[in-house]
């Protein structure tokens, strides 16, 4: 892998370029140095040889010069020339002396003719190549002024330079191979580290934040690895808090009383909580990516969602769902901007209870107005009759005033019952519950209805073993309850009828107080409604006995506030039985 990597090629190329530049410069410097060193070495060698040969030449004769020149040239391995004081070449080891021109003007010869050693490097006419010359003055046959000149071709110098270059080439080859090896190792190490960093960064991009990257040496790559590690840590933290946040939201949405449904642009369910599934009669959890049509088929709801998808405007609507019979919902639907397109979210509020309460409130207002209208109209009518002259009608004026009084008393009853009811309903705080002795409350309640019972010829008894016990109740509340129940039992009775208060204990320990009578009884179809406000089985009879239709409503509320329950059984013509259950004290 390292060999093919661009980094390896770049590193290698740089190293080779450096080597080449170094080699070229070295070559330049070394060849110059070698050339000058070789020249001076050659010159000094020639000078030494010349000094030796000059010593020998002093013993020669002019006639023997030619022969000596040749042998001397062989020994000294160079060209040897002998020149007379006039510059005429007397002998030459490599050329025909006779054919050679006068050499007095040659720089080295001219110098030697002046008695000094002469040196020069130049091209030789007679040999046709560059030579290094050294000439020294020589004495032959006791006469000075002769010149002995030695010369070697410069190609020996070139051989030396070539040798230097060969070594340089060898060294460059070794350096190149070394550079190749180092570049390979270096790039392999770097490539491996970079590959690790790359892999890690790719995993981060694919949202895989696990693991850390070994940072390695503290160079740029190490710093990069460290910052990637801290990025991964931060991403892990962010993901964790997002996960927590979304889990929290899911839990809130799942546990909401309101139904929540989210769909995408294709009306596919992306979220549905339990309350929604329950409202549409679907099984929970809803399978993922379920088309909403398979979840529910209510056209008005589907149309609402489709409209949101098209318009992007939030909407509210009241509707009823086929699966939730008798329930009414208010749907709050809003657009949901998703990556794939516009989706929608719908929140389903069950407003059945609210609607019922609204209805009850409306009915209540209508009932109150209706109840008030009759006595008020009567009072107004009789008052006007009196004012219009009946006041002087001694036969009737008293009767009329009696009627006005009776209606005023009724108005008073209605208003005090309403007041009692509204107090019980509006006082949200539970009345202080205490241990109440049953006997005391029952005796007090019986005393309150005794007069009325006597008038109607109804006997009131109480029996039961629990009467000496206590219950956890509000003394005022419990007395109100018992008085109302006893009052009804007496009122809706016949002369000679009986009323019983029975006390007992249930299996679970709660105390039972029963108010039973053998009076007129309640038709079974009216039984479920008698605890409603203003509900009366026989309005005329109820009015005649001074009833307002609010008594049982007050009873039910008061008992519930004391954590109790009340039930009723009745048979028309045979009597009724109201059972109150209260926690024992
Ligand atoms: P009211 O002021 O008319 O007594 P209640 O709320 O106390 O109003 O009772 C509602 C209706 O239930 C009465 O009008 C009556 O028709 C019926 N009812 C209540 N108690 C008895 C009972 N013991 N026997 C027969 N009917 C009863």
XYZ file of C-alpha atoms and ligand atoms in Angstrom:
612
model
C 0.000 0.000 0.000
C 2.823 2.374 0.961
C 4.561 1.901 -2.399
C 1.559 3.039 -4.375
C 0.690 5.963 -2.121
C 1.138 9.481 -3.474
C 2.895 10.435 -0.239
C 5.539 7.763 -0.819
C 6.096 9.014 -4.383
C 6.402 12.605 -3.201
C 8.801 11.757 -0.416
C 10.926 9.637 -2.739
C 10.925 12.287 -5.451
C 12.010 14.955 -2.966
C 14.791 12.765 -1.632
C 15.992 11.915 -5.145
C 15.887 15.561 -6.164
C 17.944 16.496 -3.129
C 20.424 13.741 -3.899
C 20.696 14.881 -7.502
C 21.293 18.507 -6.593
C 23.904 17.447 -4.037
C 25.614 15.156 -6.529
C 25.736 17.816 -9.233
C 27.205 20.332 -6.828
C 29.640 17.807 -5.422
C 30.644 16.840 -8.946
C 31.247 20.459 -9.817
C 33.309 21.152 -6.729
C 35.150 17.854 -6.700
C 36.079 17.890 -10.396
C 37.477 21.382 -10.078
C 39.357 20.442 -7.011
C 40.571 17.187 -8.562
C 41.651 18.897 -11.762
C 43.674 21.518 -9.945
C 45.073 18.972 -7.505
C 46.007 16.567 -10.290
C 47.603 19.332 -12.307
C 49.762 20.538 -9.442
C 50.551 16.936 -8.503
C 51.572 16.212 -12.103
C 53.554 19.410 -12.275
C 55.444 18.692 -9.060
C 56.039 15.098 -10.194
C 57.378 16.392 -13.500
C 59.504 18.935 -11.644
C 61.034 16.190 -9.483
C 61.674 14.000 -12.542
C 63.107 17.017 -14.358
C 65.507 17.760 -11.503
C 66.746 14.138 -11.511
C 67.078 14.014 -15.291
C 68.806 17.415 -15.335
C 71.443 15.964 -12.990
C 71.966 13.012 -15.345
C 72.089 15.262 -18.388
C 75.128 17.119 -17.072
C 77.176 14.017 -17.738
C 76.013 13.742 -21.382
C 77.443 14.949 -24.594
C 75.359 16.726 -27.150
C 75.804 13.775 -29.500
C 74.323 11.354 -26.967
C 71.295 13.453 -26.201
C 68.885 11.834 -28.679
C 69.436 8.298 -27.322
C 69.301 9.433 -23.718
C 66.108 11.395 -24.319
C 64.302 8.231 -25.441
C 65.490 6.082 -22.494
C 64.829 8.923 -20.039
C 61.292 9.271 -21.446
C 60.674 5.560 -20.882
C 61.926 5.708 -17.339
C 60.045 8.853 -16.387
C 56.967 7.745 -18.378
C 56.671 11.113 -20.021
C 57.663 13.041 -23.097
C 61.203 14.401 -22.864
C 62.479 17.261 -25.049
C 65.973 18.752 -25.135
C 66.364 22.298 -26.364
C 69.544 24.256 -26.915
C 70.113 27.768 -25.582
C 68.881 29.184 -28.891
C 65.530 27.466 -28.628
C 66.335 24.825 -31.233
C 64.942 21.356 -30.342
C 67.904 18.982 -30.145
C 65.979 15.825 -29.260
C 62.408 14.772 -28.523
C 61.190 11.413 -27.268
C 57.962 11.527 -29.261
C 58.578 13.759 -32.299
C 61.163 14.313 -34.947
C 63.356 17.072 -33.469
C 64.461 18.303 -36.855
C 60.924 18.945 -37.904
C 60.136 20.925 -34.816
C 60.255 24.732 -34.919
C 62.132 26.941 -32.548
C 60.791 26.565 -29.011
C 62.299 29.672 -27.445
C 58.917 31.358 -27.366
C 57.148 28.512 -25.533
C 56.285 29.992 -22.099
C 57.898 27.191 -20.049
C 60.972 27.174 -22.306
C 61.290 30.963 -22.197
C 61.182 30.775 -18.407
C 63.859 28.024 -18.301
C 66.038 29.946 -20.733
C 66.018 32.695 -18.155
C 67.422 30.169 -15.689
C 64.222 29.438 -13.820
C 61.839 26.508 -13.818
C 59.035 27.077 -16.259
C 55.627 25.445 -16.181
C 52.608 25.558 -18.463
C 49.551 23.619 -19.520
C 48.614 24.004 -23.154
C 48.011 22.270 -26.422
C 51.061 20.854 -28.152
C 51.346 21.576 -31.882
C 53.596 18.650 -32.527
C 51.594 15.994 -30.578
C 48.220 17.534 -31.167
C 46.839 17.351 -27.582
C 46.898 19.159 -24.267
C 50.012 18.595 -22.204
C 51.397 19.617 -18.851
C 54.908 21.029 -19.368
C 57.768 21.532 -16.947
C 61.070 22.916 -18.249
C 64.309 23.293 -16.290
C 67.662 24.832 -17.266
C 70.386 22.190 -17.852
C 74.180 22.285 -18.313
C 75.618 20.055 -21.024
C 79.370 19.630 -21.552
C 79.973 22.353 -19.018
C 77.900 24.861 -20.957
C 74.660 26.144 -19.449
C 71.594 27.546 -21.179
C 70.165 24.237 -22.336
C 66.620 23.347 -21.463
C 65.231 19.976 -20.450
C 61.490 19.814 -20.861
C 59.188 17.068 -19.578
C 55.534 16.732 -20.558
C 52.611 14.427 -19.829
C 49.242 14.509 -21.514
C 46.413 15.949 -19.522
C 44.213 12.842 -20.071
C 45.752 11.357 -16.946
C 44.130 14.199 -15.055
C 40.847 13.415 -16.773
C 41.150 9.796 -15.702
C 41.421 10.947 -12.123
C 38.306 13.125 -12.509
C 36.482 10.203 -14.088
C 37.473 8.092 -11.106
C 36.050 10.719 -8.741
C 32.843 10.794 -10.767
C 32.554 7.013 -10.703
C 32.785 7.056 -6.937
C 30.298 9.852 -6.770
C 27.893 7.841 -8.932
C 28.340 4.817 -6.661
C 27.749 6.932 -3.578
C 24.667 8.505 -5.203
C 23.313 5.055 -6.004
C 23.783 3.948 -2.432
C 22.262 7.232 -1.174
C 19.350 6.835 -3.620
C 18.660 3.288 -2.408
C 18.927 4.469 1.157
C 16.522 7.328 0.406
C 14.166 4.844 -1.213
C 14.239 2.671 1.910
C 13.818 5.575 4.297
C 11.073 7.118 2.183
C 9.323 3.747 2.089
C 9.522 3.220 5.857
C 8.620 6.804 6.631
C 5.728 6.912 4.234
C 4.492 3.520 5.415
C 4.448 4.747 8.971
C 2.739 7.998 7.997
C 0.298 6.259 5.673
C -0.669 3.826 8.412
C -1.273 6.647 10.867
C -3.177 8.681 8.288
C -5.258 5.604 7.378
C -6.168 5.169 11.033
C -7.145 8.835 11.334
C -9.126 8.576 8.071
C -10.982 5.458 9.250
C -11.815 7.122 12.542
C -13.060 10.304 10.827
C -15.181 8.215 8.450
C -16.700 6.343 11.374
C -17.493 9.706 13.009
C -19.193 10.809 9.795
C -21.302 7.640 9.936
C -22.302 8.503 13.539
C -20.212 5.720 15.096
C -18.666 7.493 18.024
C -17.307 4.568 19.964
C -13.573 4.062 20.667
C -10.629 6.442 20.669
C -7.743 6.980 18.295
C -4.216 6.246 19.614
C -2.652 9.709 19.225
C 0.952 8.498 18.608
C 3.842 11.003 18.491
C 3.176 14.650 19.285
C 3.367 15.917 15.702
C 0.640 17.493 13.531
C -0.928 14.106 12.943
C -0.882 13.396 16.670
C -2.560 16.734 17.322
C -5.169 15.928 14.687
C -5.818 12.568 16.348
C -6.189 14.285 19.720
C -8.669 16.843 18.400
C -10.633 14.064 16.646
C -10.747 12.194 19.949
C -12.117 15.232 21.751
C -14.612 15.821 18.904
C -15.758 12.203 19.249
C -16.128 12.681 23.003
C -18.185 15.831 22.481
C -20.336 14.074 19.882
C -20.809 11.172 22.303
C -21.954 13.642 24.981
C -24.285 15.430 22.568
C -25.720 12.105 21.364
C -26.229 10.960 24.933
C -28.078 14.126 25.906
C -30.133 13.932 22.684
C -30.948 10.300 23.448
C -32.003 11.224 26.974
C -34.012 14.155 25.723
C -35.787 12.068 23.117
C -36.420 9.266 25.632
C -37.918 11.852 27.973
C -40.094 13.237 25.203
C -41.159 9.762 24.150
C -42.070 8.964 27.733
C -44.054 12.186 28.079
C -45.835 11.663 24.757
C -46.482 7.998 25.477
C -47.903 8.760 28.910
C -50.068 11.674 27.830
C -53.815 11.452 28.380
C -54.248 13.128 25.016
C -53.844 10.953 21.949
C -50.842 11.913 19.818
C -50.353 10.836 16.216
C -47.577 11.945 13.856
C -47.539 11.115 10.146
C -45.081 11.821 7.348
C -45.780 13.307 3.919
C -47.136 9.964 2.686
C -49.586 9.686 5.612
C -47.497 6.929 7.157
C -47.547 6.750 10.952
C -44.249 7.863 12.480
C -45.498 8.088 16.063
C -48.656 6.986 17.827
C -49.094 6.952 21.590
C -51.205 4.576 23.627
C -54.022 7.070 24.202
C -54.430 7.570 20.451
C -54.342 3.840 19.730
C -57.000 3.359 22.411
C -59.191 6.124 20.993
C -59.152 4.580 17.505
C -59.437 1.018 18.822
C -56.011 -0.062 17.506
C -53.570 -2.415 19.157
C -50.622 -0.777 20.925
C -47.769 -0.501 20.020
C -48.683 0.383 16.466
C -46.375 -1.332 13.926
C -43.744 0.955 12.456
C -44.454 2.739 9.176
C -48.093 1.724 9.174
C -50.186 3.635 6.598
C -52.621 5.768 8.586
C -55.502 4.258 6.587
C -54.785 0.917 8.184
C -54.912 2.504 11.629
C -58.226 4.298 11.231
C -60.814 5.022 8.563
C -62.569 8.134 9.847
C -62.891 10.313 6.740
C -63.080 13.625 8.622
C -59.841 12.918 10.498
C -58.017 11.754 7.348
C -59.228 14.805 5.483
C -57.963 17.036 8.278
C -54.489 15.458 8.023
C -54.445 15.735 4.212
C -55.393 19.406 4.439
C -52.520 20.103 6.820
C -50.104 18.370 4.448
C -51.309 20.537 1.556
C -51.768 23.897 3.295
C -49.162 23.728 6.054
C -51.592 25.669 8.282
C -52.506 24.400 11.768
C -56.198 23.524 12.240
C -58.598 22.635 14.997
C -61.692 20.543 14.648
C -64.275 18.766 16.756
C -65.093 15.269 15.661
C -66.307 11.880 16.727
C -64.389 8.707 15.969
C -66.170 5.554 14.883
C -64.121 3.392 17.251
C -64.733 5.603 20.304
C -68.494 5.494 20.423
C -70.160 8.302 22.295
C -66.873 10.164 22.764
C -66.256 13.580 21.277
C -62.783 14.852 20.510
C -61.181 18.158 19.766
C -58.308 17.593 17.339
C -55.459 20.041 17.203
C -53.428 19.322 14.065
C -50.244 21.124 13.031
C -47.721 20.703 10.218
C -44.472 18.961 11.025
C -41.416 19.860 8.967
C -39.529 16.649 8.275
C -36.492 16.021 6.096
C -38.575 13.932 3.718
C -41.257 16.605 3.348
C -44.155 18.059 5.283
C -45.747 15.742 7.821
C -48.440 16.428 10.392
C -49.016 15.909 14.089
C -52.469 15.576 15.604
C -53.358 15.835 19.277
C -56.652 14.346 20.331
C -58.388 15.835 23.381
C -61.318 13.833 24.729
C -63.898 16.533 25.392
C -66.778 14.176 26.197
C -66.755 15.112 29.889
C -66.371 18.785 29.096
C -69.323 18.651 26.737
C -71.367 16.800 29.316
C -70.493 19.376 31.949
C -71.423 22.155 29.566
C -74.740 20.459 28.931
C -75.299 19.984 32.661
C -74.524 23.644 33.267
C -76.945 24.729 30.535
C -79.636 22.423 31.876
C -78.991 23.656 35.378
C -79.439 27.301 34.421
C -82.608 26.407 32.498
C -83.898 24.360 35.440
C -83.165 27.080 37.987
C -84.919 29.685 35.854
C -87.836 27.328 35.400
C -88.059 26.586 39.123
C -87.972 30.254 40.031
C -90.378 31.348 37.371
C -93.452 29.573 38.854
C -93.280 31.043 42.401
C -92.226 34.462 41.084
C -95.067 34.546 38.579
C -97.508 33.514 41.310
C -96.216 36.158 43.745
C -96.356 38.820 41.019
C -99.881 37.755 39.939
C -101.361 37.704 43.453
C -99.666 40.955 44.445
C -101.094 42.659 41.347
C -104.551 41.210 42.108
C -104.345 42.609 45.630
C -103.218 46.011 44.346
C -105.958 46.045 41.776
C -108.621 45.966 44.483
C -108.523 42.531 46.054
C -106.889 44.107 49.074
C -110.297 45.377 50.103
C -111.889 41.987 49.342
C -111.965 40.679 52.885
C -113.058 37.223 51.691
C -109.947 36.663 49.599
C -107.183 39.071 50.622
C -105.932 36.853 53.380
C -105.997 33.778 51.136
C -104.017 35.642 48.476
C -101.448 36.762 51.009
C -101.161 33.148 52.268
C -100.433 32.034 48.691
C -97.822 34.774 48.279
C -96.208 33.659 51.530
C -96.234 29.974 50.484
C -94.416 30.835 47.235
C -91.973 33.076 49.060
C -91.230 30.159 51.423
C -90.645 27.928 48.397
C -88.311 30.513 46.839
C -86.469 30.560 50.128
C -86.216 26.753 50.122
C -84.899 26.682 46.570
C -82.336 29.351 47.271
C -81.114 27.716 50.488
C -80.833 24.303 48.752
C -78.947 25.925 45.859
C -76.701 27.652 48.335
C -76.012 24.391 50.172
C -75.288 22.601 46.863
C -73.019 25.312 45.550
C -71.157 25.438 48.842
C -70.535 21.707 48.723
C -69.492 21.852 45.070
C -67.334 24.934 45.207
C -65.575 24.225 48.469
C -62.770 22.159 47.023
C -61.104 21.488 50.302
C -62.287 18.287 51.953
C -64.164 19.114 55.182
C -62.265 18.074 58.303
C -63.241 14.452 58.932
C -63.622 13.324 62.501
C -64.835 10.314 64.434
C -68.560 10.814 64.624
C -70.735 8.804 66.980
C -73.530 7.370 64.893
C -76.081 7.369 67.654
C -75.715 11.115 68.170
C -76.142 12.027 64.520
C -79.015 9.601 63.988
C -80.857 10.897 67.060
C -80.417 14.500 65.919
C -81.631 13.673 62.388
C -84.649 11.762 63.677
C -85.533 14.664 65.959
C -85.551 17.058 62.964
C -88.099 15.000 61.056
C -90.188 13.878 64.033
C -92.698 16.732 63.781
C -93.267 16.233 60.079
C -93.467 12.453 60.542
C -96.031 12.935 63.281
C -98.122 15.184 61.068
C -98.081 12.585 58.260
C -98.664 9.664 60.586
C -95.372 7.994 59.743
C -93.368 6.141 62.371
C -89.567 6.395 62.418
C -87.463 3.600 64.043
C -83.818 2.845 64.230
C -82.096 -0.463 64.811
C -78.814 -2.190 64.237
C -75.721 -3.170 66.158
C -73.402 -0.511 64.656
C -75.275 2.391 66.153
C -72.826 2.587 69.025
C -69.907 2.723 66.667
C -68.229 5.691 65.019
C -67.591 6.695 61.407
C -65.009 8.973 59.859
C -67.167 11.846 58.619
C -68.097 15.483 58.946
C -70.759 15.746 61.629
C -72.626 18.563 59.839
C -72.368 16.771 56.464
C -73.599 13.446 57.828
C -76.540 15.080 59.611
C -77.450 16.906 56.379
C -77.412 13.565 54.545
C -79.541 11.726 57.095
C -82.075 14.564 57.463
C -82.542 14.703 53.672
C -82.967 10.936 53.366
C -85.360 10.728 56.347
C -87.289 13.760 55.108
C -87.804 12.061 51.714
C -88.738 8.757 53.366
C -91.397 10.581 55.412
C -92.595 12.863 52.595
C -92.948 10.153 49.954
C -94.887 7.916 52.253
C -98.483 7.306 53.204
C -100.219 7.741 56.547
C -99.421 4.771 58.747
C -96.202 4.181 56.846
C -92.888 3.326 58.480
C -89.321 4.465 58.193
C -86.272 2.550 59.470
C -82.712 3.534 60.056
C -80.530 0.428 60.132
C -76.829 0.392 60.890
C -74.376 -2.403 60.244
C -70.817 -3.263 59.250
C -69.808 -4.507 55.807
C -67.307 -7.329 55.252
C -64.530 -4.867 54.441
C -65.124 -2.972 57.689
C -67.004 0.007 56.299
C -70.072 1.193 58.139
C -73.479 0.861 56.511
C -76.368 3.212 57.276
C -79.627 2.323 55.599
C -82.687 4.606 55.411
C -85.631 2.481 54.324
C -89.305 3.120 54.027
C -92.432 1.350 52.893
C -93.706 4.416 51.074
C -94.667 5.053 47.474
C -91.376 3.800 45.975
C -89.601 4.973 42.795
C -90.249 3.642 39.274
C -87.199 1.672 38.074
C -86.721 3.864 34.960
C -86.326 6.937 37.219
C -83.907 5.327 39.653
C -80.662 6.167 37.755
C -81.581 9.836 37.574
C -82.901 10.698 41.036
C -79.499 12.028 42.180
C -79.505 14.647 39.378
C -80.319 18.221 40.281
C -83.955 19.157 40.010
C -84.912 15.627 39.050
C -88.241 14.641 40.501
C -90.359 11.617 39.740
C -93.620 13.407 40.271
C -93.108 17.143 40.098
C -96.534 18.051 41.396
C -96.234 15.730 44.386
C -92.727 16.911 45.146
C -93.849 20.529 45.055
C -96.856 19.753 47.159
C -94.591 18.348 49.860
C -92.231 21.304 49.576
C -89.482 19.504 47.625
C -87.017 21.324 45.357
C -85.453 18.316 43.569
C -82.050 19.243 44.991
C -82.038 17.130 48.168
C -80.556 13.882 46.790
C -78.036 15.840 44.748
C -76.799 17.470 47.956
C -76.763 14.049 49.679
C -74.648 12.431 46.941
C -72.084 15.253 46.901
C -71.812 15.364 50.672
C -71.212 11.594 50.904
C -68.608 11.590 48.185
C -66.732 14.353 49.961
C -66.627 12.125 53.016
C -65.133 9.315 50.895
C -68.384 7.372 51.049
C -70.882 5.879 48.584
C -74.647 5.836 48.265
C -76.869 3.361 46.417
C -80.603 3.027 46.083
C -83.048 0.159 45.614
C -86.757 0.746 45.263
C -90.001 -0.906 44.258
C -92.905 1.166 43.096
C -95.660 1.094 45.685
C -93.616 -0.905 48.195
C -90.958 1.442 49.384
C -87.323 2.540 48.935
C -84.004 1.698 50.518
C -81.066 4.128 50.463
C -77.721 2.602 51.574
C -74.883 4.862 52.701
C -71.391 3.356 53.118
C -68.811 5.298 55.133
C -65.370 4.429 56.438
C -65.541 3.328 60.056
C -63.944 5.745 62.515
P -87.186 16.575 46.545
O -86.856 17.958 46.992
O -88.211 16.538 45.513
O -87.372 15.621 47.632
P -84.863 14.984 46.092
O -83.643 15.255 45.297
O -84.662 14.811 47.544
O -85.868 16.103 45.754
O -85.505 13.697 45.516
C -85.699 13.554 44.154
C -86.895 12.742 43.813
O -86.680 11.384 44.144
C -88.101 13.121 44.588
O -88.816 14.167 43.937
C -88.920 11.858 44.578
O -89.659 11.759 43.416
C -87.845 10.800 44.607
N -87.645 10.253 45.966
C -86.666 10.568 46.817
N -86.695 9.868 47.957
C -87.773 9.048 47.834
C -88.375 8.068 48.670
N -87.897 7.763 49.887
N -89.520 7.431 48.215
C -90.004 7.740 47.028
N -89.485 8.652 46.193
C -88.372 9.295 46.583
